[in-house]
Amino acid sequence: MAFSSQRRSAGPWPWLAVFTAFSASPAAAEDALDAVTLDRVEVTSARLQRVAPFDVPASLSAIELDGGAAAPGVNVSEALSGVPGLSARDRQNFAQDTQLSIRGFGARSTFGVRGLRLYADGIPATMPDGQGQVSHFSLAGAQRIEVLRGPFSALHGNSSGGVVQIRSADGQAPARGHLQASAGRDDSRALSASVRGAGEVFGYALAASRFDTDGWRDHGAARRTSFNAKLHAGLPREGRVQLVANHFDAPDAQDPLGLTRAQVQENPRQATSVATQFNTRKSARQDQLGLRVEQPFGDGHALEAMAYGGRREIEQFLALPVAAQANPLNSGGVIDLDNDYGGVDLRWRWTGTLAGRPLEAAFGANADRQRQHRRGYENFVGDALGVRGALRRDERNRVDNVDRYAQAWWQFAQRWSLLAGARHSAVRFRSDDAYVTAANPDDSGRVDYSETTPVLGLSFAPARDWRLYASAGRGFETPTFNELGYRADGGAGLAFDLVPATSRNVELGAKWRSASGARIEAALFRADTDDELAVARNVGGRSSYRNVGRARREGAELFASLPFGEAWSLELAWTWLDAHFRDGFPICTGAGCTDPSVLVAAGTRIPGTSRQQGWARLAWQPRDWTFALEASGTAAVSVNDTGSEHAPGYAIAHLEAARSWRRAGGTLRAFARVDNLFDHAYIGSVIVNEGNGRYYEPAPGRGLLLGLRWQWQAAGSE
C-alpha cells in the first residue's frame, strides 16, 4: 500500500462507511430518544472543565495510573503503548529523551520532543520555541496521562501536532502512599515512593524516585533522580490554590550513539567506537515551580491564573571529530546550555446556558519566555579527548510568545454540540552573539512569527452511548533555536530565513461505550502542511534545515477496550499512517556539501514514521492474581529523507503476572514481567537523518523484571 503524490489508493477513507453505520443502526435510533447525559469530568488537555471526554469532538485518550502496572515507572513510554496514533519509542539510551510522535508530527526529531505540546500538572514542558522534553515527567506520583490528537491540539499554540499531559494525584484523607522496588536486566534498579494526605483545607502529595542501570548496550550506564511535590488548599466558593515543585537530575548519562546496519548485525549491544573514544555523555538537571489559582465568583463565572518558572541545565559531550572543529565557524563538540524559563496564563471561564442549552466558554491570554545561554567548547585538550577545551561559541538567545485565545462548547440541541475556538500566537526570537572573531563574524539577529489558528468541531449523539463527530482546524510550527542554529549554505549566522510550517487538519470520528465498560473509538484524519521543515544538510556534526514545501499525514486509528465477564479483558489499538512529502526537494549528503544535489522525490515517506503499528493486551484477573499477555508491532520505519534505508518492521510479545496480598493497613503486590518473550532481534528506535549513517538504536532481547509494591492507607480508611 505504498502511496505517492502520483499514485494514490483509497487508503483509509472507505472507513467512512463505519461512521455512517453508527447512526443507521436500529438500536441507535431507538436510544436516541433518551436524553443525553453529560459526565462532569475535567478535560484539561482539551481546556474544558464541565465536558466529559466522551462528548469532546476529538480523539482524546486518558490513561489512569493506579499503580497496577508491572513496570519500573521510569519512562513515560511505559504507559503510552496502547494509545492509537502515538508512537513512544524507548531508545535504551538515557542520555536521550523518549521519542514521541503523534500522527507523524514530531517523528523527525533527533533529540528531545518536537512538534508536540507537553505539560506536567498544567506547567508547560515545551519551551516557547517548540522544543520539549519528558524526562522530568514523574510516574511515581502520577494519576493520569492525557493524549489529545487532531485539530483541537492547535488551541495550545506553537508546535501543537498533539498534546501529552501528565497529572499528579491530589492529596486525600486519610493519608496513603506507596513504596515500590524493582530490578531487571543489566543491573537496572528502580525505587519509588509517595505519600498523600489532606485535611479540611490543606492537601499534599509527595513522590520521589531513583533509577540506576548499567545499560543494555555498552557505554549506556545512567542514573536518574526525581522529586515531585504538589500542595493544594481550598479557597472560598469552592476555589483552589495549587503549588507544584519538580526536581530532576541525571548526571553523566552515557551515550552509546547509533549504529550502522552492519554494526547492528555484528553486535547490537556494542557502542560506536567514537562513543568510548570521546566518552560521549550528557548531564541534565531541572528545577521548576508552578502556582495555579482557580476562583469561582458565582453565576457560573470563574477566574483561573497560573504562573511558573524553572531552570534546565544541559552539558553534553559529542563525538565530533577534532578535524571538523578546525573550521573557525564550528561551535565545538561540547554543548553547555542553560535555560531559564517561565510564564503566566490568565483565563476567565463561564458556565451557563445559551438559548436554554448548556454552554461553557473561556477567554484568556498567556505569555511565556525562554532565556538561553548557549556555549560551545572543543571536546579535546591536546591529545586528551572527551574533555572540555577552548570556547567556540557564546550566545544568549531569547524567545518570547504572547498568545490570546477563546473557546466555547455549546450543546445547542439535545443530540448536537459544537466546540469552537481560536488562538493568536506571536513568537519572537532574538540571538546576541558574544563570540566574535576575525574568522567568526557576529551572528546576532532576530525574527518574529505570528499565526492565528481557528478550530471547529461538531458532535452528534444518535444514542446515549454513541458519538459521531467531525472537526477541522489550522496549526503551525515555528523552527526551534536548534533548527535556527546553522544556515543551510554553511555560512555564518543563524537561519532566520526559515518560516513556520502551517497545517490544515481535519478529522472524522466515532465513539461507543456500554454499561459493562466496553469502549470502541475510531477516527480518520488528514493534515496537509505547507513549508514543511526538513534537514537540508547534516555534516560535520551540524544539522541545518530548510522549508521544503508540502507534506501530508493521513490515516486511521482504532481503539477497543472489551471486558469479558468479571475476570477477562481485551484491549486493542491500531494505527494506519501515510506520511509523505508532496513536493520534491534537494538535500546535501556529502561531507562539506553546500550545494544540494541529491533529490528527495515527491511521495517519499517522512522519516521516523511507519505505515502501521498495533498493540493488544489480554488480561485475566482471577481473585488476587493478574495475568496478561501483551503484543506490539510496527511496520518498517524510514530513517532518512531520501528513503534509502529503513528499520525493519517487527512484532514482539510480553508476559506478566502479579499477586496481591491484602493486609491490615495496605496491600502488598509482587509482579514479574518477561519482555520480548521470544527473544526477537529488532530496532527499537531510529536517529532520523544521522549524518554518519548510524541511524539504528537496537532494542534489547528477552529480559525479566521483578518487583514489589506496598500500597498503604492510614487508619480510618474504608
XYZ file of C-alpha atoms in Angstrom:
718
model
C 0.000 0.000 0.000
C 2.788 2.412 -0.905
C 1.497 5.865 -1.649
C 2.976 8.801 -3.547
C 1.639 12.079 -4.851
C 1.272 10.497 -8.295
C -0.392 7.224 -7.285
C -2.997 7.079 -4.552
C -5.143 4.212 -3.378
C -8.357 4.588 -1.448
C -6.391 4.417 1.811
C -8.454 4.572 4.989
C -11.234 6.760 3.636
C -13.662 3.881 2.852
C -13.827 3.540 6.636
C -16.280 6.437 6.411
C -18.908 3.734 5.967
C -18.231 2.628 9.527
C -19.216 6.027 10.884
C -22.329 6.164 8.723
C -23.352 2.744 10.023
C -23.160 4.003 13.609
C -26.042 6.409 13.084
C -28.013 3.972 10.942
C -28.331 1.151 13.466
C -31.890 0.451 14.737
C -30.721 0.391 18.342
C -29.200 3.817 17.914
C -32.440 5.224 16.517
C -34.386 3.858 19.465
C -31.942 5.048 22.134
C -31.632 8.483 20.541
C -34.945 9.390 22.167
C -33.240 9.273 25.561
C -31.741 12.461 26.945
C -28.016 12.923 26.506
C -26.476 12.980 29.989
C -23.048 14.521 30.466
C -20.468 13.320 32.953
C -18.736 16.058 34.911
C -15.080 15.288 34.275
C -12.377 17.887 33.719
C -10.706 17.505 30.313
C -7.599 19.589 30.885
C -5.862 18.790 27.600
C -8.995 19.929 25.733
C -9.212 23.004 28.013
C -12.711 22.040 29.210
C -13.903 21.531 32.780
C -17.556 20.529 32.520
C -17.489 18.356 29.415
C -16.734 14.636 29.529
C -14.061 13.261 27.189
C -16.788 11.184 25.548
C -18.521 14.378 24.364
C -15.447 16.169 23.033
C -15.280 16.138 19.183
C -11.674 14.993 19.238
C -9.503 11.929 19.768
C -8.689 12.024 23.455
C -7.120 9.185 25.465
C -6.875 9.180 29.249
C -4.555 6.599 30.809
C -5.205 6.032 34.501
C -2.072 5.270 36.532
C -3.292 3.275 39.516
C -0.077 1.507 40.462
C -1.172 -1.773 38.944
C 1.340 -1.840 36.101
C 4.146 -4.408 36.060
C 6.710 -1.755 35.159
C 9.580 0.106 36.850
C 7.897 3.513 36.464
C 10.905 5.162 34.803
C 9.907 6.157 31.256
C 6.625 7.716 30.168
C 6.687 5.292 27.221
C 5.705 2.521 29.668
C 2.200 3.963 29.927
C 1.619 5.013 26.320
C 1.816 1.735 24.391
C -1.946 1.433 23.958
C -2.638 4.916 22.586
C -3.517 4.831 18.868
C -1.828 7.423 16.680
C 1.003 7.862 19.174
C 4.484 6.402 18.837
C 6.532 6.306 22.052
C 9.885 4.655 21.432
C 12.144 3.774 24.339
C 15.636 4.433 22.986
C 17.519 2.298 25.553
C 19.680 5.407 25.787
C 19.109 7.528 28.882
C 21.254 10.331 27.520
C 18.388 10.989 25.097
C 14.696 11.561 25.691
C 11.886 9.188 24.747
C 10.934 9.577 21.079
C 7.343 10.805 20.881
C 5.303 11.473 17.768
C 1.564 11.810 17.151
C 0.135 11.101 13.718
C 3.577 11.738 12.236
C 4.138 15.090 13.954
C 7.431 15.095 15.856
C 8.725 11.964 14.093
C 11.731 13.697 12.531
C 13.121 14.900 15.880
C 16.634 13.558 16.520
C 16.570 14.512 20.212
C 14.012 15.790 22.671
C 10.392 16.161 21.554
C 9.437 18.313 18.554
C 6.065 19.282 17.143
C 4.049 18.349 20.260
C 2.913 20.291 23.319
C 3.841 18.758 26.675
C 2.502 19.628 30.134
C 3.163 18.420 33.671
C 0.385 19.425 36.071
C -0.552 22.240 33.711
C 3.006 23.599 33.541
C 4.453 23.638 30.006
C 7.254 21.167 29.366
C 7.577 22.590 25.847
C 9.609 25.774 25.541
C 8.245 28.781 23.594
C 10.396 27.799 20.600
C 8.648 24.405 20.383
C 11.385 22.156 21.839
C 10.235 19.941 24.719
C 11.290 17.085 26.954
C 9.530 14.437 29.064
C 12.484 13.249 31.137
C 11.131 15.030 34.227
C 7.635 13.508 33.922
C 7.256 11.770 37.297
C 5.356 8.481 37.116
C 5.878 7.820 40.829
C 3.101 10.161 41.905
C 1.153 10.425 38.655
C -2.576 9.795 38.478
C -3.350 10.200 34.790
C -1.842 10.911 31.375
C -3.973 12.586 28.715
C -3.192 12.452 24.996
C -5.047 14.800 22.643
C -4.776 14.227 18.902
C -6.162 16.054 15.907
C -7.233 19.627 15.058
C -8.023 20.796 18.601
C -4.372 20.404 19.579
C -3.835 23.737 17.806
C -5.555 25.554 20.681
C -2.319 25.015 22.636
C -0.315 27.214 20.259
C 3.026 26.728 18.538
C 4.113 23.159 17.666
C 0.824 21.540 18.617
C 0.696 18.468 16.409
C -0.656 16.747 19.522
C -0.764 17.238 23.294
C 0.557 14.998 26.083
C -0.198 15.978 29.672
C 0.659 14.164 32.893
C -1.245 14.938 36.087
C -0.072 14.004 39.563
C -2.527 12.791 42.187
C -4.106 15.109 44.734
C -3.753 14.707 48.465
C -6.521 12.660 50.077
C -7.762 11.895 53.569
C -6.869 9.642 55.239
C -3.196 9.608 54.312
C -1.949 6.971 51.898
C 1.111 6.182 49.820
C 3.298 3.530 48.279
C 6.781 2.081 48.221
C 7.945 0.155 45.151
C 11.200 -1.560 44.249
C 12.047 -3.425 41.061
C 15.075 -4.984 39.416
C 15.653 -6.012 35.838
C 18.253 -6.827 33.240
C 21.638 -5.106 33.057
C 21.663 -4.411 36.786
C 18.734 -1.976 36.422
C 17.183 -0.953 39.731
C 14.236 1.358 40.364
C 12.907 2.616 43.667
C 9.928 4.936 44.135
C 7.787 6.202 46.989
C 4.859 8.535 47.508
C 2.728 9.886 50.305
C -0.542 11.818 50.083
C -2.771 13.355 52.679
C -5.317 16.102 53.234
C -7.103 17.965 55.967
C -10.189 20.135 55.805
C -8.354 22.858 53.886
C -4.829 21.760 53.021
C -3.624 18.743 50.985
C -0.262 17.415 49.893
C 1.170 14.795 47.535
C 4.889 13.970 47.539
C 6.667 11.492 45.264
C 10.293 10.551 44.670
C 12.102 8.018 42.501
C 15.605 6.755 41.814
C 16.750 4.671 38.850
C 20.161 3.135 38.116
C 21.249 0.990 35.191
C 24.402 -0.286 33.543
C 22.581 -0.081 30.207
C 21.660 -2.812 27.764
C 24.249 -1.525 25.316
C 27.882 -0.880 26.104
C 28.601 2.632 27.363
C 24.973 3.052 28.412
C 25.057 3.485 32.198
C 22.766 6.099 33.720
C 21.248 7.355 36.956
C 18.047 9.378 37.322
C 16.624 11.014 40.423
C 13.331 12.877 40.552
C 11.136 14.518 43.155
C 7.663 15.953 42.756
C 5.622 17.892 45.313
C 2.045 19.080 44.959
C 0.440 21.213 47.653
C -3.143 22.433 47.424
C -5.617 24.286 49.576
C -9.225 25.312 49.325
C -10.426 28.860 48.760
C -13.864 30.442 49.349
C -16.672 29.483 46.925
C -15.019 26.116 46.217
C -11.890 27.765 44.865
C -8.478 26.168 44.906
C -4.816 27.134 45.008
C -2.136 24.673 43.974
C 1.649 24.768 44.182
C 3.750 22.244 42.223
C 7.527 21.790 42.597
C 9.617 19.458 40.481
C 13.253 18.356 40.563
C 15.088 16.131 38.078
C 18.758 15.169 37.992
C 20.553 12.840 35.561
C 24.351 13.295 35.805
C 26.738 11.912 33.165
C 24.334 9.565 31.389
C 26.483 7.659 28.899
C 25.507 7.850 25.221
C 26.332 4.755 23.101
C 25.212 6.599 19.929
C 23.525 4.934 16.970
C 24.804 2.057 14.881
C 25.011 1.380 11.174
C 23.143 -1.607 9.766
C 26.390 -3.583 9.561
C 27.230 -2.807 13.193
C 23.779 -3.945 14.306
C 24.260 -7.261 12.539
C 27.735 -7.655 14.023
C 26.808 -6.889 17.639
C 23.659 -4.918 18.555
C 24.898 -4.306 22.105
C 28.063 -2.524 21.111
C 28.619 1.219 21.351
C 30.027 3.132 18.427
C 33.815 3.296 18.763
C 33.841 7.100 18.900
C 31.395 6.952 21.820
C 34.067 5.470 24.055
C 36.848 7.458 22.386
C 35.178 10.777 23.244
C 33.295 9.433 26.292
C 30.001 10.757 24.901
C 27.661 11.648 27.747
C 25.002 14.073 28.865
C 24.103 15.672 32.187
C 20.664 17.196 32.724
C 19.275 18.972 35.758
C 15.938 20.731 36.053
C 14.096 22.548 38.826
C 10.759 24.285 38.403
C 7.910 25.741 40.405
C 4.336 26.432 39.379
C 1.377 28.143 41.060
C -2.226 27.780 39.941
C -5.310 29.510 41.338
C -8.938 28.787 40.481
C -11.558 31.101 41.941
C -15.290 30.846 41.150
C -17.345 34.019 41.663
C -20.900 32.720 41.361
C -23.368 32.684 38.479
C -21.027 30.342 36.625
C -18.113 32.801 36.453
C -14.589 31.762 37.424
C -11.092 33.153 37.107
C -8.052 30.919 36.627
C -4.454 32.091 36.896
C -1.188 30.213 36.519
C 2.438 31.256 36.858
C 5.547 29.110 36.580
C 9.300 29.342 36.365
C 12.223 26.997 36.130
C 15.778 26.316 35.082
C 17.159 23.456 32.969
C 20.909 22.882 32.654
C 22.434 20.663 29.976
C 26.030 19.630 29.421
C 26.660 17.224 26.554
C 29.862 15.775 25.132
C 29.569 14.874 21.447
C 31.714 12.628 19.255
C 32.628 15.471 16.915
C 35.967 14.771 15.181
C 38.831 17.097 16.063
C 39.422 17.811 12.380
C 35.883 19.125 11.933
C 36.494 21.668 14.696
C 39.337 23.219 12.703
C 36.660 25.146 10.811
C 36.562 28.571 12.522
C 32.742 28.562 12.252
C 32.420 25.260 14.117
C 30.905 25.572 17.592
C 32.832 22.666 19.143
C 31.971 19.239 20.487
C 30.763 20.197 23.972
C 27.349 21.798 24.494
C 26.804 23.873 27.634
C 23.219 25.072 27.723
C 21.394 26.918 30.488
C 17.680 27.558 30.059
C 15.737 29.875 32.344
C 12.053 29.846 31.526
C 8.731 30.981 32.879
C 5.311 32.246 32.033
C 1.831 33.291 33.110
C -1.660 32.359 31.986
C -4.868 34.196 32.890
C -8.260 32.815 31.898
C -11.882 33.751 32.517
C -14.388 30.912 32.334
C -18.168 30.957 32.317
C -20.547 28.013 32.563
C -24.216 28.640 31.938
C -26.827 28.389 29.235
C -27.451 29.932 25.847
C -30.972 29.677 24.428
C -31.720 27.310 27.287
C -28.916 24.907 26.351
C -25.634 24.174 28.254
C -22.675 26.421 27.399
C -19.074 26.621 28.578
C -16.869 29.483 27.373
C -13.327 30.587 28.143
C -11.243 33.590 27.146
C -7.648 34.121 28.114
C -4.099 35.096 27.366
C -0.713 33.716 28.207
C 2.889 34.835 27.894
C 5.969 32.634 28.071
C 9.654 33.440 27.969
C 12.835 31.465 27.476
C 16.297 32.816 28.241
C 19.002 30.557 26.905
C 22.736 30.876 27.409
C 24.373 28.575 24.868
C 28.114 27.943 24.925
C 30.164 25.551 22.865
C 33.628 24.204 23.656
C 36.125 21.969 21.957
C 35.909 18.377 23.182
C 39.650 17.959 23.490
C 42.687 19.470 25.192
C 45.842 18.490 23.395
C 45.674 14.747 22.882
C 43.068 14.234 25.600
C 39.595 13.602 24.129
C 36.200 13.875 25.774
C 37.157 16.842 27.980
C 36.114 20.482 27.870
C 38.515 22.580 25.861
C 38.615 26.066 24.344
C 35.483 28.197 23.959
C 33.994 28.125 20.440
C 30.504 29.566 20.917
C 28.905 32.019 23.323
C 25.465 33.440 22.669
C 22.373 34.471 24.586
C 19.099 33.537 22.976
C 15.656 34.761 23.868
C 12.250 33.511 22.843
C 9.011 35.167 23.896
C 5.451 34.371 22.978
C 2.247 36.238 23.724
C -0.957 34.362 22.908
C -4.637 35.207 23.128
C -7.301 32.533 22.875
C -11.029 31.896 23.098
C -13.022 28.678 23.224
C -16.674 27.727 23.634
C -18.626 24.483 23.880
C -22.396 24.610 23.326
C -24.919 21.788 23.338
C -27.263 23.649 21.002
C -29.706 20.735 20.658
C -30.473 17.552 22.560
C -28.243 15.464 20.305
C -25.865 18.090 18.920
C -22.972 20.040 20.400
C -20.426 22.447 18.981
C -16.871 23.166 20.110
C -15.112 26.141 18.564
C -12.022 28.146 19.359
C -9.239 30.305 18.044
C -5.775 31.294 19.182
C -3.453 34.038 18.010
C 0.229 33.455 18.730
C 3.138 35.845 18.366
C 6.595 34.271 18.806
C 9.767 36.373 18.864
C 13.315 35.030 18.565
C 16.424 37.035 19.336
C 20.073 35.987 19.492
C 23.010 38.044 20.788
C 26.400 36.650 19.803
C 29.248 37.200 22.270
C 31.794 35.044 20.421
C 33.043 37.261 17.596
C 36.474 36.843 15.990
C 38.104 37.817 12.724
C 37.144 34.412 11.272
C 33.775 34.103 13.049
C 31.578 37.175 12.477
C 28.736 38.427 14.643
C 25.807 36.005 14.319
C 23.293 38.166 16.206
C 19.822 38.602 14.788
C 16.112 38.418 15.398
C 12.960 37.188 13.720
C 9.252 37.407 14.595
C 6.486 34.949 13.712
C 2.739 35.183 14.223
C -0.202 32.978 13.348
C -3.930 32.624 14.056
C -5.226 29.073 14.452
C -9.023 28.563 14.358
C -10.653 25.189 15.121
C -14.229 23.923 14.892
C -15.831 20.617 15.887
C -19.361 19.231 15.663
C -20.622 16.254 17.681
C -23.826 14.250 17.140
C -25.342 11.782 19.636
C -27.508 9.289 17.722
C -27.836 7.421 21.029
C -26.895 7.895 24.636
C -23.763 5.775 24.204
C -22.757 6.786 20.650
C -20.991 9.888 19.404
C -20.135 10.877 15.854
C -18.022 13.954 15.271
C -16.176 15.994 12.696
C -13.540 18.650 13.347
C -11.235 20.899 11.367
C -8.542 23.411 12.222
C -5.284 25.071 11.403
C -1.953 24.656 13.193
C 1.585 25.981 12.918
C 5.120 25.054 13.933
C 7.990 27.518 14.169
C 11.607 26.396 13.848
C 13.284 25.875 17.215
C 16.553 27.521 18.164
C 18.278 24.227 17.402
C 16.955 24.434 13.835
C 17.812 28.108 13.514
C 21.338 27.389 14.762
C 23.046 26.796 11.392
C 22.463 28.104 7.907
C 21.903 25.599 5.096
C 24.587 27.259 2.920
C 27.249 26.703 5.606
C 27.747 30.423 6.165
C 27.961 32.312 9.432
C 24.867 33.426 11.282
C 21.529 31.914 12.189
C 18.982 30.592 9.708
C 16.484 33.402 10.069
C 15.196 32.744 6.553
C 13.171 29.783 7.878
C 9.408 30.285 8.133
C 6.852 28.358 10.221
C 5.188 25.277 8.811
C 1.390 25.625 8.684
C -1.083 22.742 8.637
C -4.754 22.283 7.749
C -6.207 19.430 9.813
C -9.476 17.504 9.504
C -10.827 14.541 11.456
C -13.911 12.283 11.414
C -14.520 10.131 14.445
C -16.884 7.853 16.319
C -17.096 6.740 19.950
C -19.165 3.996 21.578
C -19.432 2.746 25.135
C -21.586 0.257 27.015
C -22.854 -0.138 30.554
C -20.468 -3.086 31.001
C -17.445 -0.801 30.450
C -16.714 -1.692 26.829
C -15.418 1.112 24.586
C -14.667 1.454 20.898
C -13.214 4.585 19.295
C -12.277 5.155 15.661
C -11.005 8.141 13.709
C -9.954 9.172 10.206
C -7.578 12.117 9.901
C -5.650 14.213 7.422
C -3.162 17.036 7.913
C -1.815 18.976 4.918
C 1.281 21.027 5.694
C 2.857 23.907 3.783
C 6.500 24.921 4.275
C 7.357 21.633 5.970
C 10.657 21.842 7.864
C 13.254 19.214 6.967
C 17.011 18.663 7.131
C 18.947 20.477 4.385
C 22.403 19.178 5.290
C 23.818 17.081 8.120
C 27.621 17.077 8.021
C 30.480 17.795 10.392
C 28.262 17.351 13.438
C 25.973 20.180 12.361
C 22.361 19.872 11.168
C 20.798 22.687 9.179
C 17.207 22.954 7.985
C 15.089 24.411 5.232
C 11.437 24.738 4.280
C 10.780 22.049 1.667
C 7.205 22.635 0.538
C 4.129 20.500 1.067
C 3.631 17.345 3.135
C 0.640 15.197 4.055
C -0.129 12.992 7.042
C -3.301 10.947 6.812
C -4.569 7.735 8.267
C -6.925 5.847 10.544
C -6.985 4.908 14.230
C -8.906 2.297 16.159
C -9.083 1.570 19.875
C -11.175 -1.039 21.672
C -11.491 -1.982 25.336
C -13.615 -5.099 25.751
C -14.342 -6.760 29.113
C -15.379 -10.426 29.062
C -17.198 -11.338 32.237
C -15.685 -10.375 35.561
C -12.143 -11.672 35.038
C -11.183 -11.257 31.369
C -10.487 -8.126 29.325
C -9.026 -7.336 25.924
C -7.606 -4.024 24.705
C -6.606 -3.251 21.127
C -5.011 -0.229 19.441
C -4.181 0.096 15.755
C -2.873 2.954 13.601
C -2.535 3.270 9.832
C -0.449 6.276 8.773
C 0.648 7.561 5.392
C 3.048 10.470 5.990
C 4.889 11.720 2.920
C 6.392 14.757 1.225
C 4.116 16.048 -1.535
C 6.865 18.125 -3.142
C 10.342 17.017 -4.134
C 13.353 18.928 -2.841
C 17.171 18.722 -2.981
C 19.386 18.000 0.030
C 23.088 17.737 0.837
C 24.523 14.386 1.840
C 28.296 14.586 1.286
C 30.868 15.882 3.746
C 31.280 19.647 3.392
C 28.415 19.876 0.890
C 26.881 23.353 0.468
C 25.223 22.825 -2.926
C 22.261 20.399 -2.589
C 22.332 17.835 -5.375
C 20.504 14.750 -4.065
C 16.782 14.878 -4.860
C 14.124 13.704 -2.422
C 11.281 12.623 -4.701
C 7.693 13.705 -4.166
C 5.812 10.911 -2.407
C 8.787 9.864 -0.232
C 7.778 8.847 3.270
C 8.558 11.296 6.077
C 11.405 9.726 8.101
C 10.656 8.360 11.541
C 7.182 7.155 10.535
C 5.782 3.705 9.774
C 2.648 2.794 7.859
C 1.137 0.622 10.586
C 1.507 -0.064 14.257
C -0.576 -2.190 16.574
C -0.887 -3.201 20.206
C -3.007 -5.739 22.075
C -3.337 -6.803 25.696
C -5.287 -9.788 27.007
C -5.655 -9.843 30.795
C -7.101 -12.382 33.227
C -7.712 -11.422 36.869
C -8.867 -14.365 38.998
C -9.247 -13.057 42.554
C -5.859 -11.828 43.801
C -3.931 -12.793 40.672
C -3.343 -10.928 37.430
C -2.015 -12.487 34.237
C -1.520 -10.631 30.974
C -0.221 -11.326 27.513
C 0.763 -8.247 25.556
C 1.814 -7.917 21.922
C 3.003 -4.953 19.892
C 4.394 -4.387 16.454
C 5.178 -1.858 13.796
C 5.855 -1.808 10.085
C 9.191 -0.657 8.671
C 10.361 2.803 9.752
C 12.058 5.125 7.283
C 15.264 6.650 8.672
C 16.252 9.365 6.182
C 14.652 11.881 3.845
C 15.620 10.030 0.674
C 14.002 6.821 1.936
C 17.086 4.807 1.033
C 17.168 2.926 4.353
C 14.557 1.551 6.740
C 14.451 -0.123 10.116
C 12.643 -3.447 9.509
C 9.189 -3.988 10.958
C 8.729 -6.315 13.903
C 6.220 -7.950 16.251
C 7.052 -8.865 19.843
C 5.235 -10.302 22.858
C 5.443 -9.744 26.613
C 4.119 -11.791 29.518
C 3.378 -10.640 33.047
C 1.963 -11.985 36.289
C 1.166 -10.397 39.651
C -0.162 -11.486 43.034
C -1.690 -9.269 45.723
C -1.948 -9.886 49.477
C -4.273 -7.679 51.477
C -3.049 -6.927 54.954
C -4.125 -4.580 57.703
C -3.250 -1.083 56.562
C -2.428 -1.891 52.975
C -1.763 -4.260 50.087
C 1.444 -6.000 49.097
C 1.787 -6.760 45.384
C 4.505 -8.813 43.729
C 4.897 -8.687 39.976
C 7.028 -10.208 37.246
C 7.264 -9.345 33.572
C 9.103 -11.004 30.704
C 9.762 -8.519 27.935
C 10.356 -9.683 24.364
C 9.175 -13.164 25.280
C 10.525 -14.847 22.138
C 13.871 -13.000 22.185
C 13.262 -11.305 18.837
C 16.057 -9.076 17.477
C 14.723 -5.729 16.273
C 15.394 -1.992 16.038
C 13.543 -0.172 18.811
C 14.179 3.414 17.673
C 15.957 5.356 14.970
C 18.019 8.553 14.750
C 16.500 10.364 11.798
C 18.953 11.689 9.179
C 22.033 10.840 11.255
C 24.908 12.319 9.264
C 27.213 9.284 9.599
C 24.604 6.695 8.656
C 24.354 5.496 12.269
C 20.554 5.522 12.223
C 19.767 2.491 14.371
C 19.254 2.004 18.102
C 18.717 -1.733 18.745
C 16.192 -2.897 21.313
C 17.079 -5.470 23.987
C 16.346 -9.181 23.782
C 14.360 -11.164 26.305
C 14.544 -9.741 29.815
C 12.988 -10.337 33.216
C 11.661 -7.667 35.586
C 10.783 -8.446 39.200
C 9.159 -6.033 41.613
C 7.358 -5.480 44.908
C 4.877 -2.710 45.712
C 3.480 -1.863 49.145
C 0.428 0.373 48.983
C -0.710 1.592 52.355
C -3.542 3.592 53.867
C -3.691 5.179 57.304
C -6.206 4.028 59.869
C -9.712 5.302 59.204
C -9.874 4.335 55.537
C -12.601 2.102 54.288
